PDB file of C-alpha atoms in Angstrom:
ATOM      1  CA  MET A   1     -11.022  27.497 -29.016  1.00  0.00           C
ATOM      2  CA  GLY A   2      -7.628  26.756 -27.456  1.00  0.00           C
ATOM      3  CA  ARG A   3      -6.299  23.375 -27.308  1.00  0.00           C
ATOM      4  CA  ALA A   4      -6.659  22.942 -23.291  1.00  0.00           C
ATOM      5  CA  HIS A   5     -10.674  23.972 -23.699  1.00  0.00           C
ATOM      6  CA  GLY A   6     -11.719  20.568 -23.008  1.00  0.00           C
ATOM      7  CA  HIS A   7      -9.879  19.953 -20.266  1.00  0.00           C
ATOM      8  CA  LYS A   8     -11.023  22.871 -17.899  1.00  0.00           C
ATOM      9  CA  THR A   9     -13.607  20.529 -16.068  1.00  0.00           C
ATOM     10  CA  ARG A  10     -11.119  17.769 -15.628  1.00  0.00           C
ATOM     11  CA  ASP A  11      -8.357  19.470 -13.967  1.00  0.00           C
ATOM     12  CA  ARG A  12     -10.455  22.205 -12.067  1.00  0.00           C
ATOM     13  CA  ASN A  13     -11.461  18.824  -9.776  1.00  0.00           C
ATOM     14  CA  LYS A  14      -8.068  18.063  -8.661  1.00  0.00           C
ATOM     15  CA  GLY A  15      -7.661  20.715  -5.978  1.00  0.00           C
ATOM     16  CA  SER A  16     -11.028  19.660  -4.074  1.00  0.00           C
ATOM     17  CA  LEU A  17     -10.071  15.757  -3.860  1.00  0.00           C
ATOM     18  CA  PRO A  18     -10.219  14.650  -0.269  1.00  0.00           C
ATOM     19  CA  GLN A  19      -7.178  13.269   1.624  1.00  0.00           C
ATOM     20  CA  VAL A  20      -7.122  10.283   3.994  1.00  0.00           C
ATOM     21  CA  PRO A  21      -5.794  11.244   7.355  1.00  0.00           C
ATOM     22  CA  LYS A  22      -2.533   9.222   8.133  1.00  0.00           C
ATOM     23  CA  LYS A  23      -4.188   7.327  11.015  1.00  0.00           C
ATOM     24  CA  LEU A  24      -7.214   6.142   9.255  1.00  0.00           C
ATOM     25  CA  LYS A  25      -4.767   4.693   6.475  1.00  0.00           C
ATOM     26  CA  SER A  26      -4.289   0.789   6.915  1.00  0.00           C
ATOM     27  CA  ASP A  27      -0.994  -0.966   6.170  1.00  0.00           C
ATOM     28  CA  GLY A  28      -2.928  -3.662   4.359  1.00  0.00           C
ATOM     29  CA  LEU A  29      -2.404  -6.382   7.041  1.00  0.00           C
ATOM     30  CA  ASP A  30      -6.019  -7.720   7.956  1.00  0.00           C
ATOM     31  CA  VAL A  31      -5.916 -11.360   7.466  1.00  0.00           C
ATOM     32  CA  GLU A  32      -6.975 -13.800   9.932  1.00  0.00           C
ATOM     33  CA  PHE A  33      -4.143 -16.493  10.238  1.00  0.00           C
ATOM     34  CA  ASP A  34      -3.768 -19.360  12.522  1.00  0.00           C
ATOM     35  CA  ARG A  35      -0.567 -20.992  13.013  1.00  0.00           C
ATOM     36  CA  ASP A  36      -1.835 -24.286  13.822  1.00  0.00           C
ATOM     37  CA  LEU A  37      -3.566 -24.735  10.673  1.00  0.00           C
ATOM     38  CA  ALA A  38      -0.553 -23.354   8.305  1.00  0.00           C
ATOM     39  CA  ASP A  39       1.558 -25.923   6.485  1.00  0.00           C
ATOM     40  CA  HIS A  40       5.162 -25.369   5.459  1.00  0.00           C
ATOM     41  CA  ASP A  41       4.640 -23.244   2.346  1.00  0.00           C
ATOM     42  CA  ASP A  42       2.421 -20.735   4.097  1.00  0.00           C
ATOM     43  CA  LEU A  43       5.390 -20.748   6.648  1.00  0.00           C
ATOM     44  CA  GLU A  44       7.821 -20.108   4.157  1.00  0.00           C
ATOM     45  CA  ALA A  45       5.732 -17.242   2.687  1.00  0.00           C
ATOM     46  CA  MET A  46       5.506 -15.468   5.962  1.00  0.00           C
ATOM     47  CA  ALA A  47       9.339 -15.671   6.543  1.00  0.00           C
ATOM     48  CA  ARG A  48       9.815 -14.320   3.189  1.00  0.00           C
ATOM     49  CA  SER A  49       7.461 -11.360   3.512  1.00  0.00           C
ATOM     50  CA  LYS A  50       8.695 -10.417   6.946  1.00  0.00           C
ATOM     51  CA  ALA A  51      12.207 -10.325   5.024  1.00  0.00           C
ATOM     52  CA  ALA A  52      10.812  -8.252   2.281  1.00  0.00           C
ATOM     53  CA  ASP A  53       9.207  -5.726   4.905  1.00  0.00           C
ATOM     54  CA  GLN A  54      12.597  -5.640   6.769  1.00  0.00           C
ATOM     55  CA  ARG A  55      14.546  -4.907   3.501  1.00  0.00           C
ATOM     56  CA  ALA A  56      11.915  -2.326   2.989  1.00  0.00           C
ATOM     57  CA  ARG A  57      12.213  -0.555   5.965  1.00  0.00           C
ATOM     58  CA  ASN A  58      16.090  -0.377   5.751  1.00  0.00           C
ATOM     59  CA  ARG A  59      15.817   1.119   2.383  1.00  0.00           C
ATOM     60  CA  GLN A  60      13.413   3.817   3.542  1.00  0.00           C
ATOM     61  CA  LYS A  61      15.587   4.724   6.384  1.00  0.00           C
ATOM     62  CA  ARG A  62      18.450   5.591   3.908  1.00  0.00           C
TER      63      ARG A  62
END
């Protein structure tokens, strides 16, 4: 028995894993939000999140 004998069944499965189509992937933004109920901390967190998203988009374009 060789060294890789115990890994055969595990490695054989990798090629058959299903791929999710790009149009079915979500961006993770499915949260309900009401601006009327938001406090200062919520608005500040939204601004920081928006700025971070913009930085990430700019980094991807480079």
